[in-house]
């Protein structure tokens, strides 16, 4: 069985010695940069990964009227 999925991944990383608790590297290479920094300096580094997975797609609600159409139907015949 296959699912429509949408996955996002957000990475932040830093060096406890150089940056404390502040993130210094972000994006898809953050984990690799933290590992490389550790290998070069032997500093304690960290990486946080936030993963979000969504299954399926939003179902369109055909009852939802376009806001301009809704306003026009309410104000029709009313003098401006």
PDB file of N, CA and C in Angstrom:
ATOM      1  N   UNK A   1       0.855  -1.177   0.000  1.00  0.00           N
ATOM      2  CA  UNK A   1       0.000   0.000   0.000  1.00  0.00           C
ATOM      3  C   UNK A   1       0.895   1.231   0.000  1.00  0.00           C
ATOM      4  N   UNK A   2       0.551   2.204  -0.807  1.00  0.00           N
ATOM      5  CA  UNK A   2       1.292   3.453  -0.833  1.00  0.00           C
ATOM      6  C   UNK A   2       0.428   4.570  -0.255  1.00  0.00           C
ATOM      7  N   UNK A   3       1.082   5.540   0.315  1.00  0.00           N
ATOM      8  CA  UNK A   3       0.409   6.695   0.915  1.00  0.00           C
ATOM      9  C   UNK A   3       0.962   7.961   0.289  1.00  0.00           C
ATOM     10  N   UNK A   4       0.106   8.956   0.131  1.00  0.00           N
ATOM     11  CA  UNK A   4       0.602  10.288  -0.179  1.00  0.00           C
ATOM     12  C   UNK A   4       1.224  10.808   1.104  1.00  0.00           C
ATOM     13  N   UNK A   5       2.506  11.135   1.057  1.00  0.00           N
ATOM     14  CA  UNK A   5       3.172  11.636   2.262  1.00  0.00           C
ATOM     15  C   UNK A   5       3.903  12.927   1.959  1.00  0.00           C
ATOM     16  N   UNK A   6       4.046  13.738   2.971  1.00  0.00           N
ATOM     17  CA  UNK A   6       4.810  14.975   2.906  1.00  0.00           C
ATOM     18  C   UNK A   6       5.704  14.991   4.136  1.00  0.00           C
ATOM     19  N   UNK A   7       6.997  15.006   3.926  1.00  0.00           N
ATOM     20  CA  UNK A   7       7.946  14.936   5.030  1.00  0.00           C
ATOM     21  C   UNK A   7       8.812  16.183   5.036  1.00  0.00           C
ATOM     22  N   UNK A   8       8.987  16.774   6.210  1.00  0.00           N
ATOM     23  CA  UNK A   8       9.926  17.880   6.370  1.00  0.00           C
ATOM     24  C   UNK A   8      10.885  17.527   7.498  1.00  0.00           C
ATOM     25  N   UNK A   9      12.109  17.985   7.364  1.00  0.00           N
ATOM     26  CA  UNK A   9      13.123  17.721   8.371  1.00  0.00           C
ATOM     27  C   UNK A   9      13.887  19.016   8.599  1.00  0.00           C
ATOM     28  N   UNK A  10      13.997  19.413   9.848  1.00  0.00           N
ATOM     29  CA  UNK A  10      14.701  20.641  10.213  1.00  0.00           C
ATOM     30  C   UNK A  10      15.825  20.276  11.170  1.00  0.00           C
ATOM     31  N   UNK A  11      17.049  20.624  10.817  1.00  0.00           N
ATOM     32  CA  UNK A  11      18.199  20.292  11.651  1.00  0.00           C
ATOM     33  C   UNK A  11      18.886  21.547  12.158  1.00  0.00           C
ATOM     34  N   UNK A  12      19.272  21.513  13.422  1.00  0.00           N
ATOM     35  CA  UNK A  12      20.112  22.546  14.000  1.00  0.00           C
ATOM     36  C   UNK A  12      21.214  21.844  14.779  1.00  0.00           C
ATOM     37  N   UNK A  13      22.395  22.439  14.787  1.00  0.00           N
ATOM     38  CA  UNK A  13      23.522  21.820  15.484  1.00  0.00           C
ATOM     39  C   UNK A  13      24.457  22.902  15.983  1.00  0.00           C
ATOM     40  N   UNK A  14      25.266  22.525  16.942  1.00  0.00           N
ATOM     41  CA  UNK A  14      26.227  23.461  17.484  1.00  0.00           C
ATOM     42  C   UNK A  14      27.320  22.750  18.248  1.00  0.00           C
ATOM     43  N   UNK A  15      28.244  23.536  18.741  1.00  0.00           N
ATOM     44  CA  UNK A  15      29.355  23.044  19.547  1.00  0.00           C
ATOM     45  C   UNK A  15      29.194  23.609  20.947  1.00  0.00           C
ATOM     46  N   UNK A  16      29.148  22.739  21.939  1.00  0.00           N
ATOM     47  CA  UNK A  16      28.971  23.200  23.316  1.00  0.00           C
ATOM     48  C   UNK A  16      30.129  24.074  23.772  1.00  0.00           C
ATOM     49  N   UNK A  17      31.320  23.810  23.266  1.00  0.00           N
ATOM     50  CA  UNK A  17      32.507  24.579  23.660  1.00  0.00           C
ATOM     51  C   UNK A  17      32.519  25.937  22.962  1.00  0.00           C
ATOM     52  N   UNK A  18      32.296  25.943  21.669  1.00  0.00           N
ATOM     53  CA  UNK A  18      32.389  27.185  20.882  1.00  0.00           C
ATOM     54  C   UNK A  18      31.129  28.037  20.919  1.00  0.00           C
ATOM     55  N   UNK A  19      29.956  27.408  20.988  1.00  0.00           N
ATOM     56  CA  UNK A  19      28.697  28.146  20.842  1.00  0.00           C
ATOM     57  C   UNK A  19      27.726  27.954  21.994  1.00  0.00           C
ATOM     58  N   UNK A  20      28.073  27.136  22.967  1.00  0.00           N
ATOM     59  CA  UNK A  20      27.165  26.881  24.084  1.00  0.00           C
ATOM     60  C   UNK A  20      25.920  26.159  23.594  1.00  0.00           C
ATOM     61  N   UNK A  21      24.762  26.662  23.992  1.00  0.00           N
ATOM     62  CA  UNK A  21      23.508  26.030  23.586  1.00  0.00           C
ATOM     63  C   UNK A  21      22.934  26.639  22.306  1.00  0.00           C
ATOM     64  N   UNK A  22      23.623  27.638  21.731  1.00  0.00           N
ATOM     65  CA  UNK A  22      23.147  28.285  20.508  1.00  0.00           C
ATOM     66  C   UNK A  22      23.462  27.418  19.292  1.00  0.00           C
ATOM     67  N   UNK A  23      22.534  27.376  18.371  1.00  0.00           N
ATOM     68  CA  UNK A  23      22.761  26.652  17.119  1.00  0.00           C
ATOM     69  C   UNK A  23      23.738  27.442  16.251  1.00  0.00           C
ATOM     70  N   UNK A  24      24.685  26.742  15.674  1.00  0.00           N
ATOM     71  CA  UNK A  24      25.653  27.387  14.787  1.00  0.00           C
ATOM     72  C   UNK A  24      25.460  26.921  13.347  1.00  0.00           C
ATOM     73  N   UNK A  25      25.004  25.669  13.181  1.00  0.00           N
ATOM     74  CA  UNK A  25      24.776  25.116  11.853  1.00  0.00           C
ATOM     75  C   UNK A  25      23.303  24.755  11.724  1.00  0.00           C
ATOM     76  N   UNK A  26      22.722  25.055  10.572  1.00  0.00           N
ATOM     77  CA  UNK A  26      21.327  24.697  10.310  1.00  0.00           C
ATOM     78  C   UNK A  26      21.226  24.117   8.909  1.00  0.00           C
ATOM     79  N   UNK A  27      20.135  23.429   8.659  1.00  0.00           N
ATOM     80  CA  UNK A  27      19.896  22.893   7.333  1.00  0.00           C
ATOM     81  C   UNK A  27      20.349  21.457   7.192  1.00  0.00           C
ATOM     82  N   UNK A  28      20.294  20.950   5.971  1.00  0.00           N
ATOM     83  CA  UNK A  28      20.530  19.528   5.741  1.00  0.00           C
ATOM     84  C   UNK A  28      21.946  19.061   6.089  1.00  0.00           C
ATOM     85  N   UNK A  29      22.928  19.960   6.121  1.00  0.00           N
ATOM     86  CA  UNK A  29      24.308  19.563   6.414  1.00  0.00           C
ATOM     87  C   UNK A  29      24.696  19.764   7.872  1.00  0.00           C
ATOM     88  N   UNK A  30      23.783  20.200   8.707  1.00  0.00           N
ATOM     89  CA  UNK A  30      24.115  20.524  10.094  1.00  0.00           C
ATOM     90  C   UNK A  30      24.715  19.339  10.841  1.00  0.00           C
ATOM     91  N   UNK A  31      24.141  18.172  10.680  1.00  0.00           N
ATOM     92  CA  UNK A  31      24.634  16.991  11.387  1.00  0.00           C
ATOM     93  C   UNK A  31      26.064  16.660  10.942  1.00  0.00           C
ATOM     94  N   UNK A  32      26.323  16.707   9.654  1.00  0.00           N
ATOM     95  CA  UNK A  32      27.665  16.413   9.147  1.00  0.00           C
ATOM     96  C   UNK A  32      28.675  17.440   9.640  1.00  0.00           C
ATOM     97  N   UNK A  33      28.285  18.708   9.674  1.00  0.00           N
ATOM     98  CA  UNK A  33      29.201  19.747  10.143  1.00  0.00           C
ATOM     99  C   UNK A  33      29.529  19.579  11.623  1.00  0.00           C
ATOM    100  N   UNK A  34      28.526  19.205  12.421  1.00  0.00           N
ATOM    101  CA  UNK A  34      28.778  18.960  13.842  1.00  0.00           C
ATOM    102  C   UNK A  34      29.730  17.778  14.021  1.00  0.00           C
ATOM    103  N   UNK A  35      29.534  16.718  13.251  1.00  0.00           N
ATOM    104  CA  UNK A  35      30.405  15.544  13.333  1.00  0.00           C
ATOM    105  C   UNK A  35      31.829  15.892  12.904  1.00  0.00           C
ATOM    106  N   UNK A  36      31.977  16.643  11.811  1.00  0.00           N
ATOM    107  CA  UNK A  36      33.302  17.048  11.346  1.00  0.00           C
ATOM    108  C   UNK A  36      34.005  17.928  12.368  1.00  0.00           C
ATOM    109  N   UNK A  37      33.258  18.851  12.969  1.00  0.00           N
ATOM    110  CA  UNK A  37      33.844  19.736  13.982  1.00  0.00           C
ATOM    111  C   UNK A  37      34.337  18.908  15.169  1.00  0.00           C
ATOM    112  N   UNK A  38      33.540  17.936  15.588  1.00  0.00           N
ATOM    113  CA  UNK A  38      33.961  17.053  16.682  1.00  0.00           C
ATOM    114  C   UNK A  38      35.233  16.284  16.309  1.00  0.00           C
ATOM    115  N   UNK A  39      35.259  15.745  15.093  1.00  0.00           N
ATOM    116  CA  UNK A  39      36.434  14.982  14.650  1.00  0.00           C
ATOM    117  C   UNK A  39      37.700  15.835  14.637  1.00  0.00           C
ATOM    118  N   UNK A  40      37.579  17.094  14.243  1.00  0.00           N
ATOM    119  CA  UNK A  40      38.736  17.983  14.156  1.00  0.00           C
ATOM    120  C   UNK A  40      39.190  18.499  15.519  1.00  0.00           C
ATOM    121  N   UNK A  41      38.213  18.809  16.398  1.00  0.00           N
ATOM    122  CA  UNK A  41      38.545  19.507  17.649  1.00  0.00           C
ATOM    123  C   UNK A  41      38.367  18.659  18.901  1.00  0.00           C
ATOM    124  N   UNK A  42      37.643  17.547  18.786  1.00  0.00           N
ATOM    125  CA  UNK A  42      37.253  16.697  19.924  1.00  0.00           C
ATOM    126  C   UNK A  42      36.315  17.421  20.882  1.00  0.00           C
ATOM    127  N   UNK A  43      35.716  18.548  20.422  1.00  0.00           N
ATOM    128  CA  UNK A  43      34.720  19.268  21.233  1.00  0.00           C
ATOM    129  C   UNK A  43      33.419  18.470  21.275  1.00  0.00           C
ATOM    130  N   UNK A  44      32.647  18.700  22.329  1.00  0.00           N
ATOM    131  CA  UNK A  44      31.322  18.097  22.444  1.00  0.00           C
ATOM    132  C   UNK A  44      30.381  18.866  21.525  1.00  0.00           C
ATOM    133  N   UNK A  45      29.828  18.204  20.512  1.00  0.00           N
ATOM    134  CA  UNK A  45      28.884  18.840  19.605  1.00  0.00           C
ATOM    135  C   UNK A  45      27.523  18.182  19.750  1.00  0.00           C
ATOM    136  N   UNK A  46      26.493  18.841  19.258  1.00  0.00           N
ATOM    137  CA  UNK A  46      25.126  18.338  19.371  1.00  0.00           C
ATOM    138  C   UNK A  46      24.371  18.634  18.081  1.00  0.00           C
ATOM    139  N   UNK A  47      23.321  17.868  17.849  1.00  0.00           N
ATOM    140  CA  UNK A  47      22.458  18.061  16.688  1.00  0.00           C
ATOM    141  C   UNK A  47      21.029  17.710  17.090  1.00  0.00           C
ATOM    142  N   UNK A  48      20.098  18.566  16.747  1.00  0.00           N
ATOM    143  CA  UNK A  48      18.684  18.297  16.980  1.00  0.00           C
ATOM    144  C   UNK A  48      17.997  18.148  15.636  1.00  0.00           C
ATOM    145  N   UNK A  49      17.200  17.087  15.507  1.00  0.00           N
ATOM    146  CA  UNK A  49      16.484  16.806  14.275  1.00  0.00           C
ATOM    147  C   UNK A  49      14.992  16.810  14.580  1.00  0.00           C
ATOM    148  N   UNK A  50      14.257  17.647  13.871  1.00  0.00           N
ATOM    149  CA  UNK A  50      12.805  17.690  14.006  1.00  0.00           C
ATOM    150  C   UNK A  50      12.210  17.158  12.710  1.00  0.00           C
ATOM    151  N   UNK A  51      11.495  16.065  12.815  1.00  0.00           N
ATOM    152  CA  UNK A  51      10.916  15.402  11.651  1.00  0.00           C
ATOM    153  C   UNK A  51       9.402  15.502  11.713  1.00  0.00           C
ATOM    154  N   UNK A  52       8.799  15.894  10.602  1.00  0.00           N
ATOM    155  CA  UNK A  52       7.348  15.993  10.516  1.00  0.00           C
ATOM    156  C   UNK A  52       6.889  15.200   9.299  1.00  0.00           C
ATOM    157  N   UNK A  53       5.931  14.301   9.515  1.00  0.00           N
ATOM    158  CA  UNK A  53       5.400  13.491   8.421  1.00  0.00           C
ATOM    159  C   UNK A  53       3.892  13.671   8.375  1.00  0.00           C
ATOM    160  N   UNK A  54       3.375  13.962   7.199  1.00  0.00           N
ATOM    161  CA  UNK A  54       1.942  14.105   7.005  1.00  0.00           C
ATOM    162  C   UNK A  54       1.509  13.051   5.994  1.00  0.00           C
ATOM    163  N   UNK A  55       0.423  12.366   6.278  1.00  0.00           N
ATOM    164  CA  UNK A  55      -0.126  11.353   5.374  1.00  0.00           C
ATOM    165  C   UNK A  55      -1.384  11.886   4.711  1.00  0.00           C
ATOM    166  N   UNK A  56      -1.532  11.626   3.433  1.00  0.00           N
ATOM    167  CA  UNK A  56      -2.720  12.062   2.708  1.00  0.00           C
ATOM    168  C   UNK A  56      -2.632  13.520   2.317  1.00  0.00           C
ATOM    169  N   UNK A  57      -3.682  13.981   1.682  1.00  0.00           N
ATOM    170  CA  UNK A  57      -3.769  15.377   1.270  1.00  0.00           C
ATOM    171  C   UNK A  57      -5.037  15.974   1.855  1.00  0.00           C
ATOM    172  N   UNK A  58      -5.028  17.280   1.989  1.00  0.00           N
ATOM    173  CA  UNK A  58      -6.221  17.965   2.493  1.00  0.00           C
ATOM    174  C   UNK A  58      -7.358  17.773   1.506  1.00  0.00           C
ATOM    175  N   UNK A  59      -8.518  17.474   2.024  1.00  0.00           N
ATOM    176  CA  UNK A  59      -9.692  17.310   1.184  1.00  0.00           C
ATOM    177  C   UNK A  59     -10.346  18.672   1.015  1.00  0.00           C
ATOM    178  N   UNK A  60     -10.582  19.024  -0.217  1.00  0.00           N
ATOM    179  CA  UNK A  60     -11.194  20.319  -0.502  1.00  0.00           C
ATOM    180  C   UNK A  60     -12.633  20.319   0.006  1.00  0.00           C
ATOM    181  N   UNK A  61     -13.029  21.385   0.663  1.00  0.00           N
ATOM    182  CA  UNK A  61     -14.390  21.556   1.156  1.00  0.00           C
ATOM    183  C   UNK A  61     -15.136  22.420   0.148  1.00  0.00           C
ATOM    184  N   UNK A  62     -15.944  21.782  -0.704  1.00  0.00           N
ATOM    185  CA  UNK A  62     -16.661  22.524  -1.735  1.00  0.00           C
ATOM    186  C   UNK A  62     -17.716  23.453  -1.155  1.00  0.00           C
ATOM    187  N   UNK A  63     -18.031  23.296   0.131  1.00  0.00           N
ATOM    188  CA  UNK A  63     -18.995  24.197   0.760  1.00  0.00           C
ATOM    189  C   UNK A  63     -18.360  25.548   1.049  1.00  0.00           C
ATOM    190  N   UNK A  64     -17.040  25.596   1.032  1.00  0.00           N
ATOM    191  CA  UNK A  64     -16.334  26.840   1.316  1.00  0.00           C
ATOM    192  C   UNK A  64     -16.506  27.789   0.139  1.00  0.00           C
ATOM    193  N   UNK A  65     -17.172  28.887   0.362  1.00  0.00           N
ATOM    194  CA  UNK A  65     -17.413  29.863  -0.705  1.00  0.00           C
ATOM    195  C   UNK A  65     -16.239  30.830  -0.776  1.00  0.00           C
ATOM    196  N   UNK A  66     -15.968  31.288  -1.941  1.00  0.00           N
ATOM    197  CA  UNK A  66     -14.959  32.320  -2.112  1.00  0.00           C
ATOM    198  C   UNK A  66     -15.429  33.564  -1.366  1.00  0.00           C
ATOM    199  N   UNK A  67     -14.551  34.207  -0.630  1.00  0.00           N
ATOM    200  CA  UNK A  67     -14.936  35.338   0.224  1.00  0.00           C
ATOM    201  C   UNK A  67     -15.533  36.480  -0.593  1.00  0.00           C
ATOM    202  N   UNK A  68     -14.999  36.741  -1.781  1.00  0.00           N
ATOM    203  CA  UNK A  68     -15.552  37.819  -2.601  1.00  0.00           C
ATOM    204  C   UNK A  68     -16.961  37.478  -3.079  1.00  0.00           C
ATOM    205  N   UNK A  69     -17.195  36.196  -3.431  1.00  0.00           N
ATOM    206  CA  UNK A  69     -18.534  35.776  -3.835  1.00  0.00           C
ATOM    207  C   UNK A  69     -19.506  35.885  -2.668  1.00  0.00           C
ATOM    208  N   UNK A  70     -19.058  35.530  -1.480  1.00  0.00           N
ATOM    209  CA  UNK A  70     -19.915  35.617  -0.301  1.00  0.00           C
ATOM    210  C   UNK A  70     -20.287  37.062  -0.001  1.00  0.00           C
ATOM    211  N   UNK A  71     -19.340  37.955  -0.089  1.00  0.00           N
ATOM    212  CA  UNK A  71     -19.605  39.372   0.173  1.00  0.00           C
ATOM    213  C   UNK A  71     -20.554  39.920  -0.901  1.00  0.00           C
ATOM    214  N   UNK A  72     -20.297  39.558  -2.156  1.00  0.00           N
ATOM    215  CA  UNK A  72     -21.143  40.056  -3.252  1.00  0.00           C
ATOM    216  C   UNK A  72     -22.579  39.583  -3.083  1.00  0.00           C
ATOM    217  N   UNK A  73     -22.768  38.351  -2.652  1.00  0.00           N
ATOM    218  CA  UNK A  73     -24.144  37.842  -2.500  1.00  0.00           C
ATOM    219  C   UNK A  73     -24.866  38.531  -1.348  1.00  0.00           C
ATOM    220  N   UNK A  74     -24.151  38.943  -0.334  1.00  0.00           N
ATOM    221  CA  UNK A  74     -24.778  39.613   0.810  1.00  0.00           C
ATOM    222  C   UNK A  74     -25.074  41.071   0.467  1.00  0.00           C
ATOM    223  N   UNK A  75     -24.202  41.728  -0.284  1.00  0.00           N
ATOM    224  CA  UNK A  75     -24.361  43.160  -0.569  1.00  0.00           C
ATOM    225  C   UNK A  75     -25.114  43.440  -1.852  1.00  0.00           C
ATOM    226  N   UNK A  76     -25.534  42.389  -2.572  1.00  0.00           N
ATOM    227  CA  UNK A  76     -26.255  42.584  -3.839  1.00  0.00           C
ATOM    228  C   UNK A  76     -27.550  43.372  -3.574  1.00  0.00           C
ATOM    229  N   UNK A  77     -27.700  44.433  -4.314  1.00  0.00           N
ATOM    230  CA  UNK A  77     -28.922  45.222  -4.170  1.00  0.00           C
ATOM    231  C   UNK A  77     -28.835  46.292  -3.093  1.00  0.00           C
ATOM    232  N   UNK A  78     -27.727  46.339  -2.380  1.00  0.00           N
ATOM    233  CA  UNK A  78     -27.552  47.347  -1.340  1.00  0.00           C
ATOM    234  C   UNK A  78     -26.788  48.502  -1.956  1.00  0.00           C
ATOM    235  N   UNK A  79     -27.331  49.715  -1.804  1.00  0.00           N
ATOM    236  CA  UNK A  79     -26.679  50.898  -2.377  1.00  0.00           C
ATOM    237  C   UNK A  79     -25.424  51.211  -1.571  1.00  0.00           C
ATOM    238  N   UNK A  80     -24.396  51.569  -2.308  1.00  0.00           N
ATOM    239  CA  UNK A  80     -23.126  51.885  -1.648  1.00  0.00           C
ATOM    240  C   UNK A  80     -23.050  53.315  -1.254  1.00  0.00           C
TER     241      UNK A  80
END
